[in-house]
PDB file of C-alpha atoms in Angstrom:
ATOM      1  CA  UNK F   1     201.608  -7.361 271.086  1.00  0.00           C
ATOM      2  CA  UNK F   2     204.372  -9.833 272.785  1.00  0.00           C
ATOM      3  CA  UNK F   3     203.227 -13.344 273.179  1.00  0.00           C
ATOM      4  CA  UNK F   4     203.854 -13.251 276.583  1.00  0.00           C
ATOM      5  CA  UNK F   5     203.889  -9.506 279.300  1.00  0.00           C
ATOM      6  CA  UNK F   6     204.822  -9.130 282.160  1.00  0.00           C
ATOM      7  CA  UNK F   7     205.120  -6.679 284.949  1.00  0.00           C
ATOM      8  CA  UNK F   8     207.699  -4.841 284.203  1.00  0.00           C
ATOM      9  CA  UNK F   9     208.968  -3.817 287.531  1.00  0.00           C
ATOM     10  CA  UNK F  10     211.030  -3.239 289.367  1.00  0.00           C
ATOM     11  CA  UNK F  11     210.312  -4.200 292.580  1.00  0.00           C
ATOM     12  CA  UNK F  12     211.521  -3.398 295.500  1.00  0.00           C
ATOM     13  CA  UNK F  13     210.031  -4.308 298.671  1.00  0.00           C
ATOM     14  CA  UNK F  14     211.405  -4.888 302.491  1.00  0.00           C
ATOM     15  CA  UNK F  15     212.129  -8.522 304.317  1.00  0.00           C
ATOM     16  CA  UNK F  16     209.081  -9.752 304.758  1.00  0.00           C
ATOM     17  CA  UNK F  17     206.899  -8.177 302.477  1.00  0.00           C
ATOM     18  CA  UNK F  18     204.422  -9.986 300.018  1.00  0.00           C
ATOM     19  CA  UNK F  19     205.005  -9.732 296.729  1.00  0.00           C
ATOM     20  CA  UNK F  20     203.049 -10.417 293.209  1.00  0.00           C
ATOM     21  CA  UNK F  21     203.918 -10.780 290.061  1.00  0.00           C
ATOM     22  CA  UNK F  22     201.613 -10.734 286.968  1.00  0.00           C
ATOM     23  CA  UNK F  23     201.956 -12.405 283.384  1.00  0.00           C
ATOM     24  CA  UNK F  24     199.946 -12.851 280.605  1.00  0.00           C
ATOM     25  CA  UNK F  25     199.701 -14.808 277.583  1.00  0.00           C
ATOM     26  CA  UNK F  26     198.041 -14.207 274.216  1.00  0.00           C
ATOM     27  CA  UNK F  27     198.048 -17.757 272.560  1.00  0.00           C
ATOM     28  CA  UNK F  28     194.792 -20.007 273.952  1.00  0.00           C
ATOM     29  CA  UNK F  29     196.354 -22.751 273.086  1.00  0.00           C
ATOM     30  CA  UNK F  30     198.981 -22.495 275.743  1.00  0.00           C
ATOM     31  CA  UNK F  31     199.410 -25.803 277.289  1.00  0.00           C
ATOM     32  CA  UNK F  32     202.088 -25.798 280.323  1.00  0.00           C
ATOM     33  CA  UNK F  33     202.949 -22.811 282.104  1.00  0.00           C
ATOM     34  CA  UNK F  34     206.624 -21.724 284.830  1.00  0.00           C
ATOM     35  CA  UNK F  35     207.856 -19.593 286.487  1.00  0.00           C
ATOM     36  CA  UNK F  36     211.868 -19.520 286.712  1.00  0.00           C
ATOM     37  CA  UNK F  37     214.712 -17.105 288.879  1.00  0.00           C
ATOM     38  CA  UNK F  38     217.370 -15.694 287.431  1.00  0.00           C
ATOM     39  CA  UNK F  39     219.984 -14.718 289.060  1.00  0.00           C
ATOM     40  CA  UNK F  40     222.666 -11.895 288.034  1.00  0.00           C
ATOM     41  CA  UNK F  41     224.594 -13.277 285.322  1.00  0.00           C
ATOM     42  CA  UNK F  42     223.739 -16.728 285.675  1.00  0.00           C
ATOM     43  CA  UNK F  43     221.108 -19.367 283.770  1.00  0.00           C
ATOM     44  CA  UNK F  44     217.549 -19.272 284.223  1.00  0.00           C
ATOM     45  CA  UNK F  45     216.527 -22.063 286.808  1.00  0.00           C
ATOM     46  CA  UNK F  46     212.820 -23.547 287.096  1.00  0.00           C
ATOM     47  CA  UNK F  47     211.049 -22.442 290.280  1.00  0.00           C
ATOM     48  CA  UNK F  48     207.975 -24.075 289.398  1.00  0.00           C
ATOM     49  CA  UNK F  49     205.542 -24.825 287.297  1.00  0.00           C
ATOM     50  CA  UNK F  50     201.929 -23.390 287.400  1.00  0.00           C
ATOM     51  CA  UNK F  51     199.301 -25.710 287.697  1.00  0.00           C
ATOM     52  CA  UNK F  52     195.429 -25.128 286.689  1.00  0.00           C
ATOM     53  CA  UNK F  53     194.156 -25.610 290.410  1.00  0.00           C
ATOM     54  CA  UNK F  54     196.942 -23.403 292.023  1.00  0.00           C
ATOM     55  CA  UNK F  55     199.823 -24.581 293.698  1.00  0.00           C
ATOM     56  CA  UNK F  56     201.893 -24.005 296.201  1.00  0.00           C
ATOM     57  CA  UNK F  57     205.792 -24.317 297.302  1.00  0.00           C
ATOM     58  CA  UNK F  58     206.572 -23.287 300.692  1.00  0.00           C
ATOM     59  CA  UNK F  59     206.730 -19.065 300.411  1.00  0.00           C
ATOM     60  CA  UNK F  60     205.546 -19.665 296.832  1.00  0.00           C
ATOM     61  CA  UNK F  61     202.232 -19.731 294.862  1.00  0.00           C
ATOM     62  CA  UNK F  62     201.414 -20.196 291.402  1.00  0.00           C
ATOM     63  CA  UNK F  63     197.748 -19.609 290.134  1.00  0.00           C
ATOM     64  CA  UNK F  64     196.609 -20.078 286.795  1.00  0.00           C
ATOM     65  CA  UNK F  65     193.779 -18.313 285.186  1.00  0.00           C
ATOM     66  CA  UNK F  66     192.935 -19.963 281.800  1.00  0.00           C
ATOM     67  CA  UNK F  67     189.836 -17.876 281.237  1.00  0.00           C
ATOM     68  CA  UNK F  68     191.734 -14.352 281.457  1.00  0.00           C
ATOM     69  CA  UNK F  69     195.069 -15.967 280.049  1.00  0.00           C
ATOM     70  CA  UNK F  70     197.200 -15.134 282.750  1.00  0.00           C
ATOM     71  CA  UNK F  71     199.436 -16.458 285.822  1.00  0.00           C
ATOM     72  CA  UNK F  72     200.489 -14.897 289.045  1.00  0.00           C
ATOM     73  CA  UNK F  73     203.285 -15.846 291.339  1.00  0.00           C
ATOM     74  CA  UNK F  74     202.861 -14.440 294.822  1.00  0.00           C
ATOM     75  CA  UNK F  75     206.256 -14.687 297.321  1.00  0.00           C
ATOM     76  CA  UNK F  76     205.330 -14.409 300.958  1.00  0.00           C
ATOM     77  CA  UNK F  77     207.853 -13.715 303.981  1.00  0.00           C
ATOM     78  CA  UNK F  78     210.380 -12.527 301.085  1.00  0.00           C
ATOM     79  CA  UNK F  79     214.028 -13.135 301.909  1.00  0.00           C
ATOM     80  CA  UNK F  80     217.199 -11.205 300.954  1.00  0.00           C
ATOM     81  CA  UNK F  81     217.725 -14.253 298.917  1.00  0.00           C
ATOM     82  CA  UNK F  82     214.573 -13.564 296.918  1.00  0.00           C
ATOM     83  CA  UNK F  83     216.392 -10.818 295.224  1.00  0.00           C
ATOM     84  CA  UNK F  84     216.716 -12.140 291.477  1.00  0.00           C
ATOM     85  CA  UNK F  85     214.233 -11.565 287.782  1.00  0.00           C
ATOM     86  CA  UNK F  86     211.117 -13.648 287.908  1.00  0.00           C
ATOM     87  CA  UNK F  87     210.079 -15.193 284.182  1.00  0.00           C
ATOM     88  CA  UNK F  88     206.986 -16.516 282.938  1.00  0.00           C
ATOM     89  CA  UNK F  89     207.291 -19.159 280.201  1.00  0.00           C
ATOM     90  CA  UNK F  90     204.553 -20.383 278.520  1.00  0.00           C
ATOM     91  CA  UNK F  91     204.573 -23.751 276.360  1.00  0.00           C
ATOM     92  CA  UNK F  92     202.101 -24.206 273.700  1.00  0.00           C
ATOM     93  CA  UNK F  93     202.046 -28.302 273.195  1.00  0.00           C
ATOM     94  CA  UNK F  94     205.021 -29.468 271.853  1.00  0.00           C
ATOM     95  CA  UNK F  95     205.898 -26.615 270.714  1.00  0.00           C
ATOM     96  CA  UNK F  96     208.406 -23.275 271.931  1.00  0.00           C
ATOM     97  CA  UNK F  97     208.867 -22.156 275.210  1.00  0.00           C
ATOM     98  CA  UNK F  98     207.923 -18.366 275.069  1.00  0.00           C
ATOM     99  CA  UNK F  99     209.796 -16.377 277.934  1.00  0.00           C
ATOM    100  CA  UNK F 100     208.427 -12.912 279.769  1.00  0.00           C
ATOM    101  CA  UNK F 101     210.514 -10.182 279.707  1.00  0.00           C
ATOM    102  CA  UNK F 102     211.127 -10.590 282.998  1.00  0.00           C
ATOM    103  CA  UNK F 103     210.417  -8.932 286.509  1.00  0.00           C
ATOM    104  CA  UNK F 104     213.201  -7.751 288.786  1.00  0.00           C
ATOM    105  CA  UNK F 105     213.098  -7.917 292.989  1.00  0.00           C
ATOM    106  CA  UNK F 106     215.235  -6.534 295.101  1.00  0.00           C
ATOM    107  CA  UNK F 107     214.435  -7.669 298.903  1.00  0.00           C
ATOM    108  CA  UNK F 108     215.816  -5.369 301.007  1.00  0.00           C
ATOM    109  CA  UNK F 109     217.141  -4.916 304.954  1.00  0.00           C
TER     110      UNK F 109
ATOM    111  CA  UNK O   1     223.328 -36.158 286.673  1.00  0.00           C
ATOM    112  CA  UNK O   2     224.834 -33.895 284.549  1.00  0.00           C
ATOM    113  CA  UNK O   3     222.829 -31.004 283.410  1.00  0.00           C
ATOM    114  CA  UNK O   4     223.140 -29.302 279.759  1.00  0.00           C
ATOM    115  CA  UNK O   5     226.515 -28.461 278.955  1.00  0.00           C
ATOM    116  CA  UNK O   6     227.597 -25.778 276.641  1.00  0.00           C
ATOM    117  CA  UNK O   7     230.942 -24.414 275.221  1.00  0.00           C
ATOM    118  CA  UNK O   8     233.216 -22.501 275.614  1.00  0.00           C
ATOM    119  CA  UNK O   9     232.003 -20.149 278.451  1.00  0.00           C
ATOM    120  CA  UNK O  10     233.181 -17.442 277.140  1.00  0.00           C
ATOM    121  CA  UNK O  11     234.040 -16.213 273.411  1.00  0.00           C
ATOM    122  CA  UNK O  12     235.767 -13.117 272.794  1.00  0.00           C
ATOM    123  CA  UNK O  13     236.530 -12.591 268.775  1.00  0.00           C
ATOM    124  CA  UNK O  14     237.001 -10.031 266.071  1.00  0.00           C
ATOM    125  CA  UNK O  15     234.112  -8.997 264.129  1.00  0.00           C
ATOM    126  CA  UNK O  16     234.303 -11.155 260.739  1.00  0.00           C
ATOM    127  CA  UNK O  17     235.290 -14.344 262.508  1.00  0.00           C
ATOM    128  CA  UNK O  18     233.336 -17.616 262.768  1.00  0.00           C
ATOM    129  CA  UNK O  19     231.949 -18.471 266.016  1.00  0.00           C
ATOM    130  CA  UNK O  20     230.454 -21.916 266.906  1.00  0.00           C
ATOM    131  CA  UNK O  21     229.001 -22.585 269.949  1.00  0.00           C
ATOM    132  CA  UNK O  22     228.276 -26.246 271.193  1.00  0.00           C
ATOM    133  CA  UNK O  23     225.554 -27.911 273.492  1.00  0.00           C
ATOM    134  CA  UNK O  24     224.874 -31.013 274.643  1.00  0.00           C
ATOM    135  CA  UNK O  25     221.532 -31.903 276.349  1.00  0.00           C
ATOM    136  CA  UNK O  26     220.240 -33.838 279.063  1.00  0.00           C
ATOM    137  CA  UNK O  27     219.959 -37.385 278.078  1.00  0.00           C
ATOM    138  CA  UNK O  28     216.690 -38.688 277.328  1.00  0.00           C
ATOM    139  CA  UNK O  29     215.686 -35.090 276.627  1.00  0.00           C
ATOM    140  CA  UNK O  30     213.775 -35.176 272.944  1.00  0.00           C
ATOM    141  CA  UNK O  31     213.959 -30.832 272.375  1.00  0.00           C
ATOM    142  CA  UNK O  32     216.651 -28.474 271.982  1.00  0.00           C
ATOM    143  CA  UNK O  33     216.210 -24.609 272.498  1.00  0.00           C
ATOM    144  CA  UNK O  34     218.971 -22.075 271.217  1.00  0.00           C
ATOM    145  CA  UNK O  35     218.150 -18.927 273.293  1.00  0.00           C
ATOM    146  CA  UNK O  36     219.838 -15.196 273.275  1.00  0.00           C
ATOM    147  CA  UNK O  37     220.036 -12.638 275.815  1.00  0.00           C
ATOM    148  CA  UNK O  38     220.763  -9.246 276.090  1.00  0.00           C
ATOM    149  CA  UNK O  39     219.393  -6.386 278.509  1.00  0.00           C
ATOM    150  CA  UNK O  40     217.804  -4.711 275.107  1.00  0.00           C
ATOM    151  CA  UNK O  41     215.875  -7.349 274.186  1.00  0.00           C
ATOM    152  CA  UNK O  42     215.503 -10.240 276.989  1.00  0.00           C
ATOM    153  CA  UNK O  43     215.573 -14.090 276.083  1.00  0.00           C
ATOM    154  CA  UNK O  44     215.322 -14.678 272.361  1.00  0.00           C
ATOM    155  CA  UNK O  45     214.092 -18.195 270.994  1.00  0.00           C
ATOM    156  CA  UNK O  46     216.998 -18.506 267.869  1.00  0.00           C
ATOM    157  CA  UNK O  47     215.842 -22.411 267.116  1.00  0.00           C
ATOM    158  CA  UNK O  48     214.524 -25.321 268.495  1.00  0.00           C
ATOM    159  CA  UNK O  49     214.884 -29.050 267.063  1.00  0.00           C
ATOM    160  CA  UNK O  50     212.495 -32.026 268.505  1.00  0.00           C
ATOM    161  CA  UNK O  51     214.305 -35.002 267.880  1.00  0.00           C
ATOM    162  CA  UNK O  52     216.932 -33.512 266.241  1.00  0.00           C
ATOM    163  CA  UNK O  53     214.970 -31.794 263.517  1.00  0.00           C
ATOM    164  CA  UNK O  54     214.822 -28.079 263.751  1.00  0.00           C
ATOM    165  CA  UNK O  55     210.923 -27.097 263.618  1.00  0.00           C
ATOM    166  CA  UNK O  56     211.222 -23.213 264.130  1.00  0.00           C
ATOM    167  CA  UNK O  57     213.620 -20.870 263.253  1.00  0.00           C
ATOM    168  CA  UNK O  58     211.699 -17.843 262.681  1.00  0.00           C
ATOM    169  CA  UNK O  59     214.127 -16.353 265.398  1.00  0.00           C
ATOM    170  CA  UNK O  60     217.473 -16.818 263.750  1.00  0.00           C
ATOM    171  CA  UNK O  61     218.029 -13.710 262.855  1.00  0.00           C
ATOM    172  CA  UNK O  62     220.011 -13.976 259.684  1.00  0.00           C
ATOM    173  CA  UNK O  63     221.402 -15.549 257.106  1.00  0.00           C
ATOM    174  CA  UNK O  64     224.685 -15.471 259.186  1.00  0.00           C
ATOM    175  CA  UNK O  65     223.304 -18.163 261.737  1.00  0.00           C
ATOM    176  CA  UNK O  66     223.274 -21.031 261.581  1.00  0.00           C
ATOM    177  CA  UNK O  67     222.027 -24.165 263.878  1.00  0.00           C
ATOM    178  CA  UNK O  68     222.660 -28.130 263.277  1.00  0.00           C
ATOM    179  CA  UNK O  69     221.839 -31.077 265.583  1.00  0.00           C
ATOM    180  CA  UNK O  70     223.161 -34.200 264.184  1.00  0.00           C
ATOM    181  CA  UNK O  71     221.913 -35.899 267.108  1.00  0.00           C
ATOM    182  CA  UNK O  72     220.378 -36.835 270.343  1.00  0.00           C
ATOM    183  CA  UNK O  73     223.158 -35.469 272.184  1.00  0.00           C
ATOM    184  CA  UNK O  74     224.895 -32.475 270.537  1.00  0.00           C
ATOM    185  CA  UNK O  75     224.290 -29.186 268.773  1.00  0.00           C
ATOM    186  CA  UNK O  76     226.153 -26.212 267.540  1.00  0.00           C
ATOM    187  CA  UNK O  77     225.188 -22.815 266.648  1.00  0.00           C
ATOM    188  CA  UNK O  78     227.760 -21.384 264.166  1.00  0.00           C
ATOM    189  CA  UNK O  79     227.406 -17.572 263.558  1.00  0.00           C
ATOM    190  CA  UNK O  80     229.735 -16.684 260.550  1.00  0.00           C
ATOM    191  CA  UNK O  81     230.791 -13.393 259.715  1.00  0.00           C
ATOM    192  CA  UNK O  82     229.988 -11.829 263.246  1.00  0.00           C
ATOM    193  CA  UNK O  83     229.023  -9.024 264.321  1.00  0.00           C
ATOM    194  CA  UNK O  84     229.578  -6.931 267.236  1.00  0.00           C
ATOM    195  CA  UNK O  85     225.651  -6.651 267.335  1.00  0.00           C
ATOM    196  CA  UNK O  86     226.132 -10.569 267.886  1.00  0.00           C
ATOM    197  CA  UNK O  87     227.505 -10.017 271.457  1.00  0.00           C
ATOM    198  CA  UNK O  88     224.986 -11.491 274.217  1.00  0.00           C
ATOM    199  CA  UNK O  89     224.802 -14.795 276.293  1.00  0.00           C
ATOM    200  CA  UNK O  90     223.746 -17.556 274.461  1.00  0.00           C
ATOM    201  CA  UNK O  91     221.560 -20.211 276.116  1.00  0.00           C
ATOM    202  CA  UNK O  92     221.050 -23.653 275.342  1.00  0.00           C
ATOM    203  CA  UNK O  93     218.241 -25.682 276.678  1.00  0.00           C
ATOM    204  CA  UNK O  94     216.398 -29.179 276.805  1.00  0.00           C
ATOM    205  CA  UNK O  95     213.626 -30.489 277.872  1.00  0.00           C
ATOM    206  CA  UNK O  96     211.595 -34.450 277.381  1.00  0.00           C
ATOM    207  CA  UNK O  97     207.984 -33.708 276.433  1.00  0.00           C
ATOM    208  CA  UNK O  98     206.351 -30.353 274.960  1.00  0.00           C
ATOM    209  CA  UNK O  99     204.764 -29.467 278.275  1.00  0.00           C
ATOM    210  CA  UNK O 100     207.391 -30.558 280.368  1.00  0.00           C
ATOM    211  CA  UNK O 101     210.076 -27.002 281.821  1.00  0.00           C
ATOM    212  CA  UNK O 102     213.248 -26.573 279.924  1.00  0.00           C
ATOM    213  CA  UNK O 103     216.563 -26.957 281.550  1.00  0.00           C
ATOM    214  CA  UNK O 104     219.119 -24.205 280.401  1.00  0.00           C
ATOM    215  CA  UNK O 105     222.968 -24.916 280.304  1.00  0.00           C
ATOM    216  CA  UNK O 106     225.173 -22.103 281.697  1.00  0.00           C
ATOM    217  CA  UNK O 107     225.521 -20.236 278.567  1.00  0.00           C
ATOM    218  CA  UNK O 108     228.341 -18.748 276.451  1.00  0.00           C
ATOM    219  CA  UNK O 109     229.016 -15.214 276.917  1.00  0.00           C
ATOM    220  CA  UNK O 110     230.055 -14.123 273.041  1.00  0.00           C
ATOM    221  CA  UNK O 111     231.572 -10.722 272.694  1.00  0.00           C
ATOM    222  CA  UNK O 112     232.476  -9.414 269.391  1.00  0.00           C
ATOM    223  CA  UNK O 113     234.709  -6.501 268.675  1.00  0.00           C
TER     224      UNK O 113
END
């Protein structure tokens, strides 16, 4: 089993559209959890980190569920711009950054 | 402020050559990540150092790689013979504390034939 699944996708869903992606981990001693975009061909960027409470960035929310050992990032309104591979990383404490295979969206007209 | 920084862009060699990519991190960062990816098999972890001392590299996959950091601010990752199986991006990344996000350089695009 990978250390860290995700949805495999992929998505594809009209302007405006929710969306949710899925991820979960296997180590319990995970620490710090993210979600980053990557774009075609580019580097992996940080679109935020996931927070035990939930949190929120405009069209964006990260939840965190310790107990099941897994995190969800929801897009709302999506955009054209949306369009990119969503990954979950998970930390464990001071230790490697384990990265999701990945889950593809394509926003569309 | 400048971001990580890795080099060359791009690589294109002959299979048996000696490859070294280079990185330098954010300042102030404390880890170093070597990633690879290809669409077969996603992002890789190759090696990470904290404070310049490599702690796993249970992802290097062979004898032919190799990774130094002889400090704070620069890396390499030297793959000698390659391969053509060696072709992928290679990713470099940093980060300050263990649960703090990494922060990935533009990578080097290595293609071996």
């Amino acid at each position: 089993r990978k250390e860290v699944e995700q949805d495999p996708g992929p998505f594809n869903v009209p302007e405006g559209a929710t969306v949710a992606f899925n991820c979960t981990y296997s180590n319990s001693a995970s620490q710090s959890f993210f979600w980053y975009r990557q774009d075609c061909r580019k580097e992996p960027k940080l679109l935020m980190s996931v927070y035990s409470s939930g949190n929120e960035d405009g069209r964006f929310t990260a939840q965190l569920n310790r107990a099941s050992q897994y995190i969800s990032l929801l897009i709302r309104d999506s955009k054209l711009s949306d369009s990119a591979t969503y990954l979950c990383v998970v930390n464990v404490n001071a230790g490697k950054s384990t990265f999701g295979d990945g889950t593809t969206l394509t926003v569309k007209p | 402020d400048a971001g990580v920084i890795q080099s060359p862009r791009h690589e294109v060699t002959e299979m048996g050559q000696e490859v070294t990519l280079r990185c330098k991190p954010i300042s102030g960062h404390n880890s170093l990540f070597w990633y690879r990816q290809t669409m077969m098999r996603g992002l890789e972890l190759l090696i990470y150092f904290n404070n310049n001392v490599p702690i796993d590299d249970s992802g290097m996959p062979e004898d032919r790689f190799s990774a130094k950091m002889p400090n704070a601010s620069f890396s390499t990752l030297k793959i000698q013979p390659s391969e053509p199986r060696d072709s992928a991006v290679y990713f470099c990344a940093s980060r300050t504390g263990g649960n703090s996000p990494l922060h990935f350089g533009n990578g080097t695009r290595l293609t071996v034939t």
